[in-house]
Short mmCIF file of C-alpha atoms in Angstrom, two decimals:
data_model
loop_
_atom_site.label_atom_id
_atom_site.label_comp_id
_atom_site.label_asym_id
_atom_site.label_seq_id
_atom_site.Cartn_x
_atom_site.Cartn_y
_atom_site.Cartn_z
CA MET A 1 41.97 -91.54 -22.89
CA ARG A 2 41.83 -87.77 -22.67
CA VAL A 3 45.08 -87.18 -24.54
CA ALA A 4 44.38 -89.66 -27.33
CA PHE A 5 40.59 -89.45 -27.68
CA GLY A 6 39.42 -86.36 -25.77
CA HIS A 7 37.38 -88.39 -23.28
CA GLN A 8 37.86 -87.76 -19.56
CA ILE A 9 37.30 -90.85 -17.37
CA THR A 10 35.49 -89.77 -14.19
CA SER A 11 34.55 -93.08 -12.52
CA ASP A 12 35.15 -96.82 -12.53
CA ASP A 13 31.70 -97.24 -14.10
CA ASP A 14 32.75 -95.42 -17.28
CA PRO A 15 31.82 -97.52 -20.36
CA TYR A 16 35.34 -97.13 -21.75
CA VAL A 17 36.84 -98.57 -18.56
CA GLU A 18 34.49 -101.56 -18.83
CA LEU A 19 35.35 -102.00 -22.52
CA THR A 20 39.08 -101.87 -21.78
CA GLU A 21 38.77 -104.37 -18.93
CA GLY A 22 36.82 -106.76 -21.19
CA ALA A 23 39.35 -106.46 -23.99
CA SER A 24 42.27 -106.97 -21.60
CA HIS A 25 40.61 -110.06 -20.15
CA ALA A 26 39.97 -111.51 -23.62
CA LEU A 27 43.56 -110.86 -24.75
CA SER A 28 45.03 -112.29 -21.55
CA ASN A 29 43.02 -115.49 -21.85
CA ALA A 30 43.29 -116.04 -25.60
CA GLY A 31 46.75 -117.61 -25.56
CA SER A 32 49.66 -116.81 -27.79
CA PRO A 33 49.07 -116.09 -31.50
CA GLY A 34 48.80 -119.27 -33.52
CA SER A 35 48.24 -121.45 -30.48
CA THR A 36 44.64 -122.28 -31.32
CA PRO A 37 43.30 -123.88 -34.50
CA ALA A 38 41.19 -121.73 -36.81
CA GLU A 39 38.50 -122.97 -39.13
CA GLY A 40 38.12 -121.51 -42.59
CA MET A 41 39.71 -118.37 -43.90
CA ALA A 42 39.92 -115.04 -42.13
CA LYS A 43 38.50 -112.01 -43.87
CA PRO A 44 41.19 -109.89 -45.54
CA SER A 45 42.39 -107.03 -43.37
CA PHE A 46 42.53 -103.37 -44.32
CA LEU A 47 46.33 -103.53 -44.42
CA SER A 48 46.40 -106.68 -46.60
CA HIS A 49 44.06 -104.92 -49.04
CA LEU A 50 46.40 -101.91 -49.27
CA LEU A 51 49.48 -104.07 -49.71
CA SER A 52 47.95 -106.31 -52.37
CA ALA A 53 46.86 -103.26 -54.39
CA ILE A 54 50.41 -101.96 -54.99
CA SER A 55 52.73 -103.02 -57.75
CA PRO A 56 56.35 -104.11 -57.14
CA GLU A 57 57.51 -100.75 -58.52
CA GLU A 58 55.25 -98.85 -56.12
CA ALA A 59 56.52 -100.95 -53.23
CA GLU A 60 60.01 -99.57 -53.85
CA ASP A 61 58.80 -95.94 -53.89
CA PRO A 62 58.83 -94.42 -50.37
CA GLU A 63 56.48 -91.61 -51.43
CA HIS A 64 53.85 -94.12 -52.54
CA LEU A 65 54.03 -95.99 -49.23
CA LEU A 66 53.16 -92.94 -47.09
CA ASP A 67 49.46 -93.84 -47.07
CA ILE A 68 50.20 -97.40 -45.94
CA GLN A 69 52.62 -96.61 -43.12
CA GLY A 70 50.80 -96.83 -39.83
CA ALA A 71 47.85 -98.69 -41.33
CA ALA A 72 48.53 -101.60 -39.01
CA GLY A 73 46.67 -99.63 -36.37
CA VAL A 74 49.45 -99.45 -33.81
CA PRO A 75 49.51 -96.01 -32.15
CA HIS A 76 52.90 -94.34 -32.42
CA ARG A 77 54.50 -90.91 -32.03
CA SER A 78 55.98 -88.69 -34.67
CA LEU A 79 59.75 -88.54 -34.11
CA GLU A 80 60.13 -85.25 -35.96
CA ASP A 81 57.98 -82.56 -37.56
CA ASP A 82 56.36 -83.99 -40.67
CA ASN A 83 54.16 -82.76 -43.48
CA TYR A 84 51.41 -85.04 -44.78
CA ARG A 85 49.29 -83.81 -47.70
CA GLY A 86 49.93 -80.21 -46.73
CA MET A 87 49.18 -80.71 -43.02
CA LEU A 88 51.82 -80.23 -40.33
CA ILE A 89 52.27 -83.12 -37.91
CA PRO A 90 54.37 -81.73 -35.04
CA LYS A 91 57.14 -83.78 -33.47
CA GLY A 92 55.77 -85.91 -30.62
CA SER A 93 52.22 -86.10 -32.02
CA LEU A 94 50.31 -89.29 -31.21
CA MET A 95 49.34 -91.12 -34.42
CA ILE A 96 46.28 -93.38 -34.40
CA ALA A 97 45.28 -95.00 -37.67
CA ASN A 98 41.77 -94.28 -38.94
CA THR A 99 40.47 -97.38 -40.71
CA LYS A 100 36.82 -96.42 -41.15
#
C-alpha cells in the first residue's frame, strides 16, 4: 500500500485492510467468470468506450494507442525508461491506470 498509494498500514483495523479482505472474500466466492447467469446488459466499460471510439486506421497506429494501453486497470511495471507526453517514466515504475 505504501509503495503504490502512499498509505502506511499500521494495524489490522485499518479501513484499507478491511476493504481488501472484503474484496478478496467476494472474489473468492463469486465463482469463475461466466459461471453465473446475468440479467440484462452490463454498462459499457471505460476501456470499451475507448476502443469503440477509434477507427480501423487508428487501431493500426501504435502512437494512437498509447492512451489506451493500460486502460484495463491492471497494475504493471515499466520495463524500460519511457516518455509519455513529455514526462519521464523511469524503468521499473509501477503503473496504475487512472479511470476517474
